[in-house]
GROMACS .gro file of N, CA and C in nm:
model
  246
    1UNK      N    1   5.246   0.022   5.174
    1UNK     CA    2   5.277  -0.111   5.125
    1UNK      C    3   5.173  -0.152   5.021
    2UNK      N    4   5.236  -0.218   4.921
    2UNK     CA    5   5.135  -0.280   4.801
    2UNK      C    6   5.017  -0.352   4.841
    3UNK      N    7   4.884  -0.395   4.776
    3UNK     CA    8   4.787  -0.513   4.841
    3UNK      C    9   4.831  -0.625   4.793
    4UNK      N   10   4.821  -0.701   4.815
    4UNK     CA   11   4.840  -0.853   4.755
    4UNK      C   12   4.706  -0.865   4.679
    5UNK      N   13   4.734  -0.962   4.564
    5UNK     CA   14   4.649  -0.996   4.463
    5UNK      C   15   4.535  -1.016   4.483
    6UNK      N   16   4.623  -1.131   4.571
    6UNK     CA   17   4.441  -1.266   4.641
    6UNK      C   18   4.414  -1.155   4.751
    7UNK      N   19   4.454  -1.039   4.783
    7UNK     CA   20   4.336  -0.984   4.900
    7UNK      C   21   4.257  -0.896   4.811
    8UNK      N   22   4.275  -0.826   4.680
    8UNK     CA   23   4.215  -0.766   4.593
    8UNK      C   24   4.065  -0.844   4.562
    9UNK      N   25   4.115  -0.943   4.519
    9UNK     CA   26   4.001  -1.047   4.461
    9UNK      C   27   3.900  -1.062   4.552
   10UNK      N   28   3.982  -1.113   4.657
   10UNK     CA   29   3.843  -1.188   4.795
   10UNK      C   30   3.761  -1.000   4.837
   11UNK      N   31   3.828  -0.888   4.873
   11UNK     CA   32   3.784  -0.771   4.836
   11UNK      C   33   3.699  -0.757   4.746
   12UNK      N   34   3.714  -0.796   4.633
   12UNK     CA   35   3.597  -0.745   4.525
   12UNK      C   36   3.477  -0.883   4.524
   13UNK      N   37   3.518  -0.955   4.594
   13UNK     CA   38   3.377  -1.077   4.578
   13UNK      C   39   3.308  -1.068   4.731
   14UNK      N   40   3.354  -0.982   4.799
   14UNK     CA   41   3.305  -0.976   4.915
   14UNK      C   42   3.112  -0.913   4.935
   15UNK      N   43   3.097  -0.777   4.836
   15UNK     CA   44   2.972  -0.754   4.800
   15UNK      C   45   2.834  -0.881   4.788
   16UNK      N   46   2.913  -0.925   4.682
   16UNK     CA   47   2.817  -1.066   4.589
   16UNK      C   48   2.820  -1.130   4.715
   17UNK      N   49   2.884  -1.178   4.817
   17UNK     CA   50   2.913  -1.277   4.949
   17UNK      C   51   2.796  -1.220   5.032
   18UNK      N   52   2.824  -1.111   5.093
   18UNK     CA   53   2.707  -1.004   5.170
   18UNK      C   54   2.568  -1.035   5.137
   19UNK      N   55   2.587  -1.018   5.040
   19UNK     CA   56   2.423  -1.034   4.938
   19UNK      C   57   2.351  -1.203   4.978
   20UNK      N   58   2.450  -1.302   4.963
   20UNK     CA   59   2.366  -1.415   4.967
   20UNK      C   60   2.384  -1.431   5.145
   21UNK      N   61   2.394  -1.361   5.233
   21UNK     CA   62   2.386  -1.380   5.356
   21UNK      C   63   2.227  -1.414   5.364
   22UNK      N   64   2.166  -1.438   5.497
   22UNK     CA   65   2.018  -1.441   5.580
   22UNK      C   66   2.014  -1.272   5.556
   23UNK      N   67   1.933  -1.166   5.595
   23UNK     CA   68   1.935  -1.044   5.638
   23UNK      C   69   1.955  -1.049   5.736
   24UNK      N   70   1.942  -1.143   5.874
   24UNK     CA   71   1.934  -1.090   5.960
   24UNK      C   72   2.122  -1.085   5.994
   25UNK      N   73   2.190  -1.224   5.964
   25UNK     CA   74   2.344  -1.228   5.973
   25UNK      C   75   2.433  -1.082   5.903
   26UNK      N   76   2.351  -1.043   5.758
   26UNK     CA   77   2.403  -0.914   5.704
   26UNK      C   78   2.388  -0.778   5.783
   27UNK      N   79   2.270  -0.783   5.841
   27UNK     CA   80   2.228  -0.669   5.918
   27UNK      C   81   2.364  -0.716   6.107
   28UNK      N   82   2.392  -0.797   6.111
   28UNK     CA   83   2.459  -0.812   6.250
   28UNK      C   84   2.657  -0.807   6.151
   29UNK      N   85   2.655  -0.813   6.078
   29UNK     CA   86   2.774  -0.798   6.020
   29UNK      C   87   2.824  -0.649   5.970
   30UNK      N   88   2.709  -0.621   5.955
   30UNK     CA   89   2.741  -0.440   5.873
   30UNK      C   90   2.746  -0.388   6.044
   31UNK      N   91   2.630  -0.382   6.146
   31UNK     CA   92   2.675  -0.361   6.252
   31UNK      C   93   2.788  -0.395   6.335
   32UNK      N   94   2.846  -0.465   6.311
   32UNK     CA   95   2.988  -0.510   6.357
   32UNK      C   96   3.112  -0.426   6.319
   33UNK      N   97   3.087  -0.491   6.179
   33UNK     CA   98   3.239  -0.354   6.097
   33UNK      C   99   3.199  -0.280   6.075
   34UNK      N  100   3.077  -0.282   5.972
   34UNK     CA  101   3.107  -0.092   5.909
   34UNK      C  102   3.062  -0.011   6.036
   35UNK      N  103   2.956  -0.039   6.121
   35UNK     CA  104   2.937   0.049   6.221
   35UNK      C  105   2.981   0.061   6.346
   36UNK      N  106   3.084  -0.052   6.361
   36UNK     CA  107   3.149  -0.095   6.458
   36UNK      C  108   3.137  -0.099   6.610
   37UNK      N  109   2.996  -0.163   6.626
   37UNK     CA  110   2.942  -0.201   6.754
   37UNK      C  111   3.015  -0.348   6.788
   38UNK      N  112   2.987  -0.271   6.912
   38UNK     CA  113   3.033  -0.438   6.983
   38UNK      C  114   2.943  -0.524   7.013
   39UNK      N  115   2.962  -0.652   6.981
   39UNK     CA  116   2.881  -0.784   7.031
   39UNK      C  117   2.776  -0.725   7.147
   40UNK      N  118   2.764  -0.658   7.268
   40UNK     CA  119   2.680  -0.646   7.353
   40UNK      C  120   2.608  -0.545   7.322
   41UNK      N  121   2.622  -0.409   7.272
   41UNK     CA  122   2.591  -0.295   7.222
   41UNK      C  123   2.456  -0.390   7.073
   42UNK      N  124   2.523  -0.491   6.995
   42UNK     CA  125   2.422  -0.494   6.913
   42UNK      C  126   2.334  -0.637   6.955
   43UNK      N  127   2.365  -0.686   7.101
   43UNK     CA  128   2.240  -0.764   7.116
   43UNK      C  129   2.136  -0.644   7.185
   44UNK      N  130   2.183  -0.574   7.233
   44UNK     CA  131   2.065  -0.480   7.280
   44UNK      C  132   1.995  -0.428   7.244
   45UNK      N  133   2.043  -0.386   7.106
   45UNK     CA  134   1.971  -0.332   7.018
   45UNK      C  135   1.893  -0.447   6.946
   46UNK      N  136   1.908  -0.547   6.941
   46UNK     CA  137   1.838  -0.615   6.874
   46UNK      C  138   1.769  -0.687   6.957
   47UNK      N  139   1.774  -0.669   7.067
   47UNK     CA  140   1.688  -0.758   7.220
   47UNK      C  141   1.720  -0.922   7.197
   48UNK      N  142   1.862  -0.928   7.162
   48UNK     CA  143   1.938  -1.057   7.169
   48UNK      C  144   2.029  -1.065   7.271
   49UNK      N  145   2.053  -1.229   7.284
   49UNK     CA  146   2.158  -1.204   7.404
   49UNK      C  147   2.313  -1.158   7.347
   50UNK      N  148   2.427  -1.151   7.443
   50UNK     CA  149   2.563  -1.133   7.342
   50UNK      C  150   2.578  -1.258   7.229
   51UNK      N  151   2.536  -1.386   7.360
   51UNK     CA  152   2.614  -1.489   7.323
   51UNK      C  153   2.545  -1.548   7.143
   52UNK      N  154   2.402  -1.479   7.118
   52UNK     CA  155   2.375  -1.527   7.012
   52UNK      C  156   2.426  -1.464   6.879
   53UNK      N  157   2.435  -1.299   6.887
   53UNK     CA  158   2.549  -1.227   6.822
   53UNK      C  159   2.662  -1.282   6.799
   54UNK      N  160   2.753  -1.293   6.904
   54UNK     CA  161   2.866  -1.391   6.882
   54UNK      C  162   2.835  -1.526   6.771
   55UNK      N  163   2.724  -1.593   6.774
   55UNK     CA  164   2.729  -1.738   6.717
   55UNK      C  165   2.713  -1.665   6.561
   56UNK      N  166   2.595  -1.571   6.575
   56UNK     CA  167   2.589  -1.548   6.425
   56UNK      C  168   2.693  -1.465   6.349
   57UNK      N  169   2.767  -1.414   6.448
   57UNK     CA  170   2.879  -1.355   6.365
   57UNK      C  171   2.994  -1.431   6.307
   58UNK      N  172   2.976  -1.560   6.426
   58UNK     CA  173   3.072  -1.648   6.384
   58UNK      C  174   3.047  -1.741   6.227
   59UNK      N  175   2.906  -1.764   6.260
   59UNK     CA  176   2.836  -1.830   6.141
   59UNK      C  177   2.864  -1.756   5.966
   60UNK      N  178   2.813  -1.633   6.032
   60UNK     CA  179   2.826  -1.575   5.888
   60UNK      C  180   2.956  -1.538   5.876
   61UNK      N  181   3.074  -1.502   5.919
   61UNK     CA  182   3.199  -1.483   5.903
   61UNK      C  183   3.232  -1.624   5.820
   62UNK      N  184   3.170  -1.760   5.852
   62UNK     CA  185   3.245  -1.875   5.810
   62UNK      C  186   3.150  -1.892   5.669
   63UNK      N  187   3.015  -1.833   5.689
   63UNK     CA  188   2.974  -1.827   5.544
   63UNK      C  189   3.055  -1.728   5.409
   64UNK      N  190   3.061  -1.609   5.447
   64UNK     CA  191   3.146  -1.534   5.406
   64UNK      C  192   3.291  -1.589   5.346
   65UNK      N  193   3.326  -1.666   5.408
   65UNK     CA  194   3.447  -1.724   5.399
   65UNK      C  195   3.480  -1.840   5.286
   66UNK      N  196   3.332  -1.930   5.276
   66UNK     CA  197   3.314  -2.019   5.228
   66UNK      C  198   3.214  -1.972   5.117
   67UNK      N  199   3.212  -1.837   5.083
   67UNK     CA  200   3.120  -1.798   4.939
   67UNK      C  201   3.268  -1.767   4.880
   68UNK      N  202   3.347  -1.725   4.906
   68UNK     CA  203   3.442  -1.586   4.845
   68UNK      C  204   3.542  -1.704   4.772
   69UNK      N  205   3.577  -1.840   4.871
   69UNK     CA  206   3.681  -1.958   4.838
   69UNK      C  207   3.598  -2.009   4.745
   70UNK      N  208   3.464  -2.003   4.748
   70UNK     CA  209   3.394  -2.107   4.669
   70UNK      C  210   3.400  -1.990   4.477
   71UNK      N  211   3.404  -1.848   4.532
   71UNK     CA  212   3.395  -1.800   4.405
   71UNK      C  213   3.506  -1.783   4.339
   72UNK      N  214   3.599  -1.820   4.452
   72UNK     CA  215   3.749  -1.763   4.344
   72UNK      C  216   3.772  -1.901   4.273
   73UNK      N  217   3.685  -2.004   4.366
   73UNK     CA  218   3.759  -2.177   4.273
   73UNK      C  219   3.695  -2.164   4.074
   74UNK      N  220   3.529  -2.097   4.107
   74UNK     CA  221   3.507  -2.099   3.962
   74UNK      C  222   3.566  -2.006   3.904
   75UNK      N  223   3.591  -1.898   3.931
   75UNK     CA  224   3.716  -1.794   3.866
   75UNK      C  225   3.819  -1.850   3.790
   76UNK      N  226   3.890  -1.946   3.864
   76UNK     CA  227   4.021  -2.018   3.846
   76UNK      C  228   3.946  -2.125   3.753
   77UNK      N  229   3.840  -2.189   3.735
   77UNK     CA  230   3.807  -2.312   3.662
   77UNK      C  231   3.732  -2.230   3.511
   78UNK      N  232   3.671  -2.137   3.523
   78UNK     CA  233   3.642  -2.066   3.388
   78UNK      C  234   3.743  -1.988   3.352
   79UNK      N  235   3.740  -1.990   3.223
   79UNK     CA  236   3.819  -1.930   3.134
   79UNK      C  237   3.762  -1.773   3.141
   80UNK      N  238   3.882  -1.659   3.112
   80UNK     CA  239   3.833  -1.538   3.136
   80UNK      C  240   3.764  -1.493   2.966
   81UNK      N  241   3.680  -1.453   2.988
   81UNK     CA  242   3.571  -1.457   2.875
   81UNK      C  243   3.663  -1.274   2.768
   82UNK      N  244   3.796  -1.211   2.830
   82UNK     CA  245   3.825  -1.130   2.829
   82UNK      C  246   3.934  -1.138   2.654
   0.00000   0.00000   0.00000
């Protein structure tokens, strides 16, 4: 099946998003997906509890969320310099 547009976009602004995380939220996010530990597996490793993993994943998921909406609005408000 084809991608949709807007998942292309939020895809390619996702890097630049990562980047302005805390390190420590980026480092509990790359452990999540790309390395795909679970919430208890990476408080242990990090001598955290689950429940604070959970908050920061939640946190930075909603940061993440709110860089990518915030970059596609100036996308849409500048002119493409192309």
């Amino acid at each position: 099946a084809p991608v949709e547009p807007w998942y292309d976009r939020r895809l390619a602004l996702l890097p630049l998003c990562l980047d302005k995380l805390t390190p420590q939220s980026r480092q509990i996010i790359e452990l999540f997906y790309r390395d795909e530990h679970k919430p208890q597996e990476i408080a242990q490793r990090l001598s955290w509890t689950p429940a604070a993993v959970s908050v920061t994943l939640s946190r930075a998921r909603k940061a993440l969320r709110e860089c990518i909406e915030h970059q596609l609005q100036l996308q849409t408000q500048t002119p493409s310099s192309l």
